Amino acid sequence: MQILALIRDRFAQALVGWVDDPEEHVQRITPARDARHGDYQANIAMPLQKALGRKPQEIAQQIIDKLSIDDICHPPEIAGPGFINLRLRDDFLARQLETVARDARQGVTTVVQSRTFVIDYSAPNVAKPMHVGHIRSTVIGDALARVLRFLGHRVISDNHLGDWGTQFGMIIYGYKHFVDEAAFETEPVAELSRLYRLVQQLIGYQSAIEKLPAAEQKLQFAREKLAQATTAAQSDAAKKKELKSTEKEVAAATEVVQALTEKIDAVAGDVGLKALAIEHPQLEQCGSG
């Protein structure tokens, strides 16, 4: 049983004939922020002050007079400018616990209007070993799915494994050409992961070499454009906006060149890696496939 929903229903009955939409006002009944003030708190009287033309304390008292809630709560108390504090009765709680103990659903009712939820699980990269982060996401996702289904909602669960064709192709290529048989015999998953990273690095190197000239040309063009914009902005204040845009263009082009250069340097600085990249030029096509 939803105690808050039950209390709101009793208040809604007490408000019938007073306000146009009792359900709107009973939403102001919430669990008490401070346990010293009770279990639940109703902030209904103050918002009704203007509509009813009465003091909040008077409105609160009249609500209590019309309220039928003795079987659930101790006598309500008015506090401050018109808050209504509620304390649950021990015998009411005892009855609810007895009911819950005998109920297969532990007193939880299903929703009135079912909705559809899509829950995305961990979605691991199938070309890499799993880790604790995947377990965390999967456990949370499964818990949410179970709760929502229990409440009566329709749940679509998805564990998208991604575009694994290219990744497995990279691993297969690495196994055929670069595998360490001894390492694969003792730690196969770790060795396959190493091969994946190796092939990925070689592909990145080859792709960067191909893309770097165009990226450098684009950066040079952006710098020339910036120089022109800087000169124009010195004599025309309206050109300052164009100058800022060009500065961002230069910064973006610089980042691209730096990223490509880092990929090239990472392999070029290792004689063994560079030799492998030269011996297997077709890898770049594999990575773009």
Short mmCIF file of C-alpha atoms in Angstrom, two decimals:
data_model
loop_
_atom_site.label_atom_id
_atom_site.label_comp_id
_atom_site.label_asym_id
_atom_site.label_seq_id
_atom_site.Cartn_x
_atom_site.Cartn_y
_atom_site.Cartn_z
CA MET A 1 0.00 0.00 0.00
CA GLN A 2 1.24 3.47 -0.87
CA ILE A 3 0.77 5.43 2.37
CA LEU A 4 1.40 8.82 0.77
CA ALA A 5 -1.18 8.11 -1.94
CA LEU A 6 -3.69 7.04 0.74
CA ILE A 7 -3.14 10.23 2.76
CA ARG A 8 -3.47 12.39 -0.34
CA ASP A 9 -6.72 10.64 -1.20
CA ARG A 10 -8.15 11.45 2.25
CA PHE A 11 -7.17 15.12 1.89
CA ALA A 12 -8.67 15.24 -1.61
CA GLN A 13 -11.99 14.05 -0.17
CA ALA A 14 -11.82 16.79 2.46
CA LEU A 15 -11.17 19.45 -0.21
CA VAL A 16 -14.11 18.49 -2.42
CA GLY A 17 -16.37 21.53 -2.77
CA TRP A 18 -13.64 23.93 -1.65
CA VAL A 19 -11.39 24.05 -4.66
CA ASP A 20 -11.76 23.29 -8.37
CA ASP A 21 -9.01 20.69 -8.50
CA PRO A 22 -8.32 18.94 -5.17
CA GLU A 23 -5.78 16.60 -6.79
CA GLU A 24 -3.56 19.55 -7.67
CA HIS A 25 -3.44 20.75 -4.05
CA VAL A 26 -2.84 17.37 -2.43
CA GLN A 27 0.43 17.09 -4.36
CA ARG A 28 1.76 19.50 -1.72
CA ILE A 29 1.58 16.71 0.85
CA THR A 30 5.07 15.28 1.18
CA PRO A 31 7.20 13.28 3.63
CA ALA A 32 8.35 15.57 6.43
CA ARG A 33 11.86 16.92 6.05
CA ASP A 34 12.38 16.88 9.81
CA ALA A 35 11.19 13.81 11.73
CA ARG A 36 10.56 16.00 14.78
CA HIS A 37 7.62 17.51 12.93
CA GLY A 38 6.05 14.17 12.07
CA ASP A 39 6.04 11.68 9.23
CA TYR A 40 4.21 13.75 6.59
CA GLN A 41 3.56 17.44 6.07
CA ALA A 42 0.76 19.18 4.16
CA ASN A 43 1.42 22.66 2.80
CA ILE A 44 -2.08 23.24 1.46
CA ALA A 45 -3.49 26.07 3.56
CA MET A 46 -1.08 28.85 2.57
CA PRO A 47 -1.58 28.56 -1.22
CA LEU A 48 -5.37 28.67 -0.62
CA GLN A 49 -5.19 31.90 1.41
CA LYS A 50 -5.81 34.22 -1.50
CA ALA A 51 -8.43 32.05 -3.20
CA LEU A 52 -10.50 31.54 -0.03
CA GLY A 53 -9.85 34.93 1.55
CA ARG A 54 -9.00 33.46 4.96
CA LYS A 55 -5.95 33.13 7.17
CA PRO A 56 -3.87 30.00 6.52
CA GLN A 57 -4.30 28.80 10.12
CA GLU A 58 -8.10 29.01 9.77
CA ILE A 59 -8.00 27.14 6.47
CA ALA A 60 -5.76 24.46 7.97
CA GLN A 61 -8.15 23.99 10.88
CA GLN A 62 -11.16 23.70 8.58
CA ILE A 63 -9.32 21.11 6.49
CA ILE A 64 -8.59 19.12 9.65
CA ASP A 65 -12.23 19.38 10.71
CA LYS A 66 -13.34 17.85 7.40
CA LEU A 67 -10.50 15.31 7.27
CA SER A 68 -11.19 11.66 8.01
CA ILE A 69 -7.79 10.21 8.81
CA ASP A 70 -8.01 8.96 12.41
CA ASP A 71 -7.41 5.35 11.33
CA ILE A 72 -4.09 6.32 9.76
CA CYS A 73 -2.65 9.17 11.79
CA HIS A 74 -2.69 10.70 15.23
CA PRO A 75 -4.66 13.98 15.45
CA PRO A 76 -3.08 16.38 12.90
CA GLU A 77 -1.19 19.39 14.24
CA ILE A 78 -1.07 22.90 12.80
CA ALA A 79 2.37 24.47 12.85
CA GLY A 80 3.82 27.83 11.82
CA PRO A 81 1.92 29.76 9.16
CA GLY A 82 -0.43 26.86 8.38
CA PHE A 83 1.49 23.62 7.92
CA ILE A 84 -0.41 20.46 8.81
CA ASN A 85 1.87 17.87 10.42
CA LEU A 86 0.90 14.19 10.42
CA ARG A 87 2.20 11.31 12.52
CA LEU A 88 1.35 7.74 11.57
CA ARG A 89 -0.32 5.52 14.16
CA ASP A 90 1.67 2.52 15.38
CA ASP A 91 -1.32 0.21 15.05
CA PHE A 92 -1.84 1.36 11.45
CA LEU A 93 1.79 0.57 10.63
CA ALA A 94 1.48 -2.81 12.32
CA ARG A 95 -1.56 -3.67 10.19
CA GLN A 96 0.26 -2.62 7.04
CA LEU A 97 3.25 -4.79 7.91
CA GLU A 98 1.01 -7.78 8.50
CA THR A 99 -0.67 -7.19 5.14
CA VAL A 100 2.64 -6.80 3.35
CA ALA A 101 4.00 -9.99 4.93
CA ARG A 102 1.12 -11.99 3.43
CA ASP A 103 1.21 -10.23 0.04
CA ALA A 104 3.32 -11.69 -2.78
CA ARG A 105 3.88 -8.15 -4.08
CA GLN A 106 4.75 -6.74 -0.63
CA GLY A 107 1.97 -4.20 -0.92
CA VAL A 108 3.28 -2.64 -4.13
CA THR A 109 0.50 -1.99 -6.63
CA THR A 110 0.98 -1.78 -10.41
CA VAL A 111 0.80 1.52 -12.23
CA VAL A 112 -2.51 2.74 -13.62
CA GLN A 113 -1.00 3.68 -16.98
CA SER A 114 1.85 1.55 -18.28
CA ARG A 115 4.72 3.16 -20.16
CA THR A 116 7.53 1.79 -22.33
CA PHE A 117 11.14 2.17 -21.15
CA VAL A 118 14.31 1.38 -23.08
CA ILE A 119 17.30 0.48 -20.92
CA ASP A 120 20.77 0.37 -22.44
CA TYR A 121 23.09 -2.04 -20.68
CA SER A 122 26.91 -2.04 -20.56
CA ALA A 123 27.46 -2.54 -24.32
CA PRO A 124 31.07 -3.80 -24.04
CA ASN A 125 33.55 -3.66 -26.88
CA VAL A 126 33.69 -7.29 -27.95
CA ALA A 127 37.28 -6.88 -29.12
CA LYS A 128 38.52 -5.97 -25.63
CA PRO A 129 38.44 -7.68 -22.22
CA MET A 130 35.55 -6.76 -19.95
CA HIS A 131 36.16 -4.97 -16.64
CA VAL A 132 34.32 -4.03 -13.47
CA GLY A 133 32.69 -1.01 -15.14
CA HIS A 134 30.71 -3.34 -17.38
CA ILE A 135 29.45 -5.26 -14.35
CA ARG A 136 28.33 -2.04 -12.65
CA SER A 137 26.35 -0.85 -15.66
CA THR A 138 24.79 -4.26 -16.20
CA VAL A 139 23.74 -4.67 -12.56
CA ILE A 140 22.20 -1.18 -12.45
CA GLY A 141 20.42 -1.72 -15.76
CA ASP A 142 19.04 -5.09 -14.69
CA ALA A 143 17.84 -3.67 -11.36
CA LEU A 144 16.00 -0.85 -13.14
CA ALA A 145 14.45 -3.29 -15.61
CA ARG A 146 13.20 -5.56 -12.81
CA VAL A 147 11.72 -2.67 -10.82
CA LEU A 148 9.95 -1.18 -13.85
CA ARG A 149 8.53 -4.56 -14.92
CA PHE A 150 7.37 -5.22 -11.36
CA LEU A 151 5.49 -1.92 -11.43
CA GLY A 152 3.74 -2.99 -14.63
CA HIS A 153 5.73 -1.11 -17.27
CA ARG A 154 6.94 -2.52 -20.58
CA VAL A 155 10.73 -2.67 -20.66
CA ILE A 156 12.93 -3.05 -23.74
CA SER A 157 16.47 -3.95 -22.69
CA ASP A 158 19.38 -3.45 -25.07
CA ASN A 159 22.98 -4.55 -24.80
CA HIS A 160 24.37 -3.15 -28.04
CA LEU A 161 27.69 -4.77 -28.90
CA GLY A 162 28.62 -2.23 -31.53
CA ASP A 163 30.09 -2.65 -35.00
CA TRP A 164 32.26 -5.62 -34.12
CA GLY A 165 33.16 -6.70 -37.67
CA THR A 166 36.10 -4.32 -38.03
CA GLN A 167 37.36 -5.03 -34.51
CA PHE A 168 37.42 -8.78 -35.04
CA GLY A 169 39.01 -8.28 -38.44
CA MET A 170 41.80 -6.33 -36.75
CA ILE A 171 42.29 -9.08 -34.16
CA ILE A 172 42.33 -11.80 -36.84
CA TYR A 173 44.88 -9.86 -38.88
CA GLY A 174 47.00 -9.30 -35.80
CA TYR A 175 46.83 -12.98 -34.87
CA LYS A 176 47.88 -14.08 -38.34
CA HIS A 177 50.86 -11.71 -38.56
CA PHE A 178 51.98 -10.56 -35.10
CA VAL A 179 50.93 -13.15 -32.53
CA ASP A 180 53.29 -14.14 -29.71
CA GLU A 181 52.57 -17.86 -29.50
CA ALA A 182 53.96 -18.24 -25.99
CA ALA A 183 51.95 -15.29 -24.67
CA PHE A 184 48.80 -16.55 -26.41
CA GLU A 185 49.28 -19.98 -24.84
CA THR A 186 49.48 -18.59 -21.29
CA GLU A 187 47.24 -15.48 -21.47
CA PRO A 188 45.11 -15.66 -24.65
CA VAL A 189 42.76 -12.76 -23.81
CA ALA A 190 45.62 -10.44 -22.88
CA GLU A 191 47.51 -11.35 -26.06
CA LEU A 192 44.46 -10.75 -28.27
CA SER A 193 43.96 -7.40 -26.57
CA ARG A 194 47.62 -6.53 -27.28
CA LEU A 195 47.18 -7.48 -30.92
CA TYR A 196 44.07 -5.31 -31.19
CA ARG A 197 45.90 -2.28 -29.78
CA LEU A 198 48.92 -2.95 -32.00
CA VAL A 199 46.90 -3.14 -35.20
CA GLN A 200 44.89 -0.10 -34.13
CA GLN A 201 48.12 1.84 -33.61
CA LEU A 202 49.51 0.82 -37.00
CA ILE A 203 46.25 1.78 -38.71
CA GLY A 204 46.28 5.13 -36.94
CA TYR A 205 49.85 5.74 -38.11
CA GLN A 206 49.11 4.90 -41.74
CA SER A 207 45.91 6.90 -41.76
CA ALA A 208 47.64 9.89 -40.14
CA ILE A 209 50.39 9.90 -42.78
CA GLU A 210 47.75 9.99 -45.49
CA LYS A 211 45.71 12.75 -43.83
CA LEU A 212 48.54 14.96 -42.55
CA PRO A 213 49.36 16.85 -45.81
CA ALA A 214 45.74 17.93 -46.28
CA ALA A 215 45.48 18.88 -42.60
CA GLU A 216 48.67 20.96 -42.77
CA GLN A 217 47.42 22.66 -45.92
CA LYS A 218 44.13 23.49 -44.18
CA LEU A 219 46.04 24.89 -41.20
CA GLN A 220 48.21 27.04 -43.46
CA PHE A 221 45.12 28.38 -45.23
CA ALA A 222 43.51 29.16 -41.86
CA ARG A 223 46.63 31.01 -40.69
CA GLU A 224 46.69 33.12 -43.85
CA LYS A 225 43.01 33.85 -43.38
CA LEU A 226 43.71 34.85 -39.77
CA ALA A 227 46.45 37.22 -40.82
CA GLN A 228 44.09 38.92 -43.25
CA ALA A 229 41.33 39.08 -40.64
CA THR A 230 43.71 40.57 -38.09
CA THR A 231 44.72 43.32 -40.47
CA ALA A 232 41.09 44.03 -41.40
CA ALA A 233 40.00 44.18 -37.74
CA GLN A 234 42.57 46.88 -36.98
CA SER A 235 40.78 49.33 -39.30
CA ASP A 236 37.22 47.99 -39.07
CA ALA A 237 35.66 47.17 -35.69
CA ALA A 238 32.89 45.22 -37.41
CA LYS A 239 35.50 42.67 -38.54
CA LYS A 240 36.33 41.65 -34.94
CA LYS A 241 33.57 39.01 -34.94
CA GLU A 242 35.03 37.49 -38.10
CA LEU A 243 38.47 37.57 -36.45
CA LYS A 244 37.26 35.49 -33.48
CA SER A 245 35.69 32.96 -35.83
CA THR A 246 38.95 32.65 -37.76
CA GLU A 247 40.94 32.22 -34.55
CA LYS A 248 38.70 29.26 -33.62
CA GLU A 249 39.24 27.83 -37.10
CA VAL A 250 43.02 28.03 -36.66
CA ALA A 251 42.81 26.43 -33.21
CA ALA A 252 40.71 23.54 -34.52
CA ALA A 253 43.04 22.95 -37.48
CA THR A 254 46.06 23.06 -35.15
CA GLU A 255 44.52 20.38 -32.91
CA VAL A 256 43.96 18.10 -35.89
CA VAL A 257 47.56 18.47 -37.07
CA GLN A 258 48.88 17.86 -33.56
CA ALA A 259 46.76 14.72 -33.13
CA LEU A 260 47.91 13.31 -36.47
CA THR A 261 51.53 14.17 -35.72
CA GLU A 262 51.36 12.41 -32.34
CA LYS A 263 50.06 9.23 -33.98
CA ILE A 264 52.88 9.34 -36.51
CA ASP A 265 55.59 10.08 -33.94
CA ALA A 266 54.40 7.26 -31.66
CA VAL A 267 55.19 4.72 -34.38
CA ALA A 268 58.02 6.51 -36.18
CA GLY A 269 59.96 6.67 -32.93
CA ASP A 270 59.86 2.89 -32.59
CA VAL A 271 61.96 1.14 -35.26
CA GLY A 272 60.10 -2.14 -34.87
CA LEU A 273 56.63 -0.57 -35.14
CA LYS A 274 57.62 1.53 -38.11
CA ALA A 275 58.94 -1.55 -39.90
CA LEU A 276 55.64 -3.35 -39.31
CA ALA A 277 53.68 -0.36 -40.63
CA ILE A 278 55.78 -0.35 -43.81
CA GLU A 279 55.49 -4.11 -44.26
CA HIS A 280 51.68 -4.02 -43.93
CA PRO A 281 50.44 -1.00 -45.89
CA GLN A 282 47.01 -2.61 -46.43
CA LEU A 283 46.10 -2.11 -42.78
CA GLU A 284 44.92 1.45 -43.40
CA GLN A 285 42.25 0.10 -45.75
CA CYS A 286 41.19 -2.38 -43.04
CA GLY A 287 40.69 0.44 -40.57
CA SER A 288 38.55 2.48 -42.92
CA GLY A 289 36.39 -0.48 -43.96
#
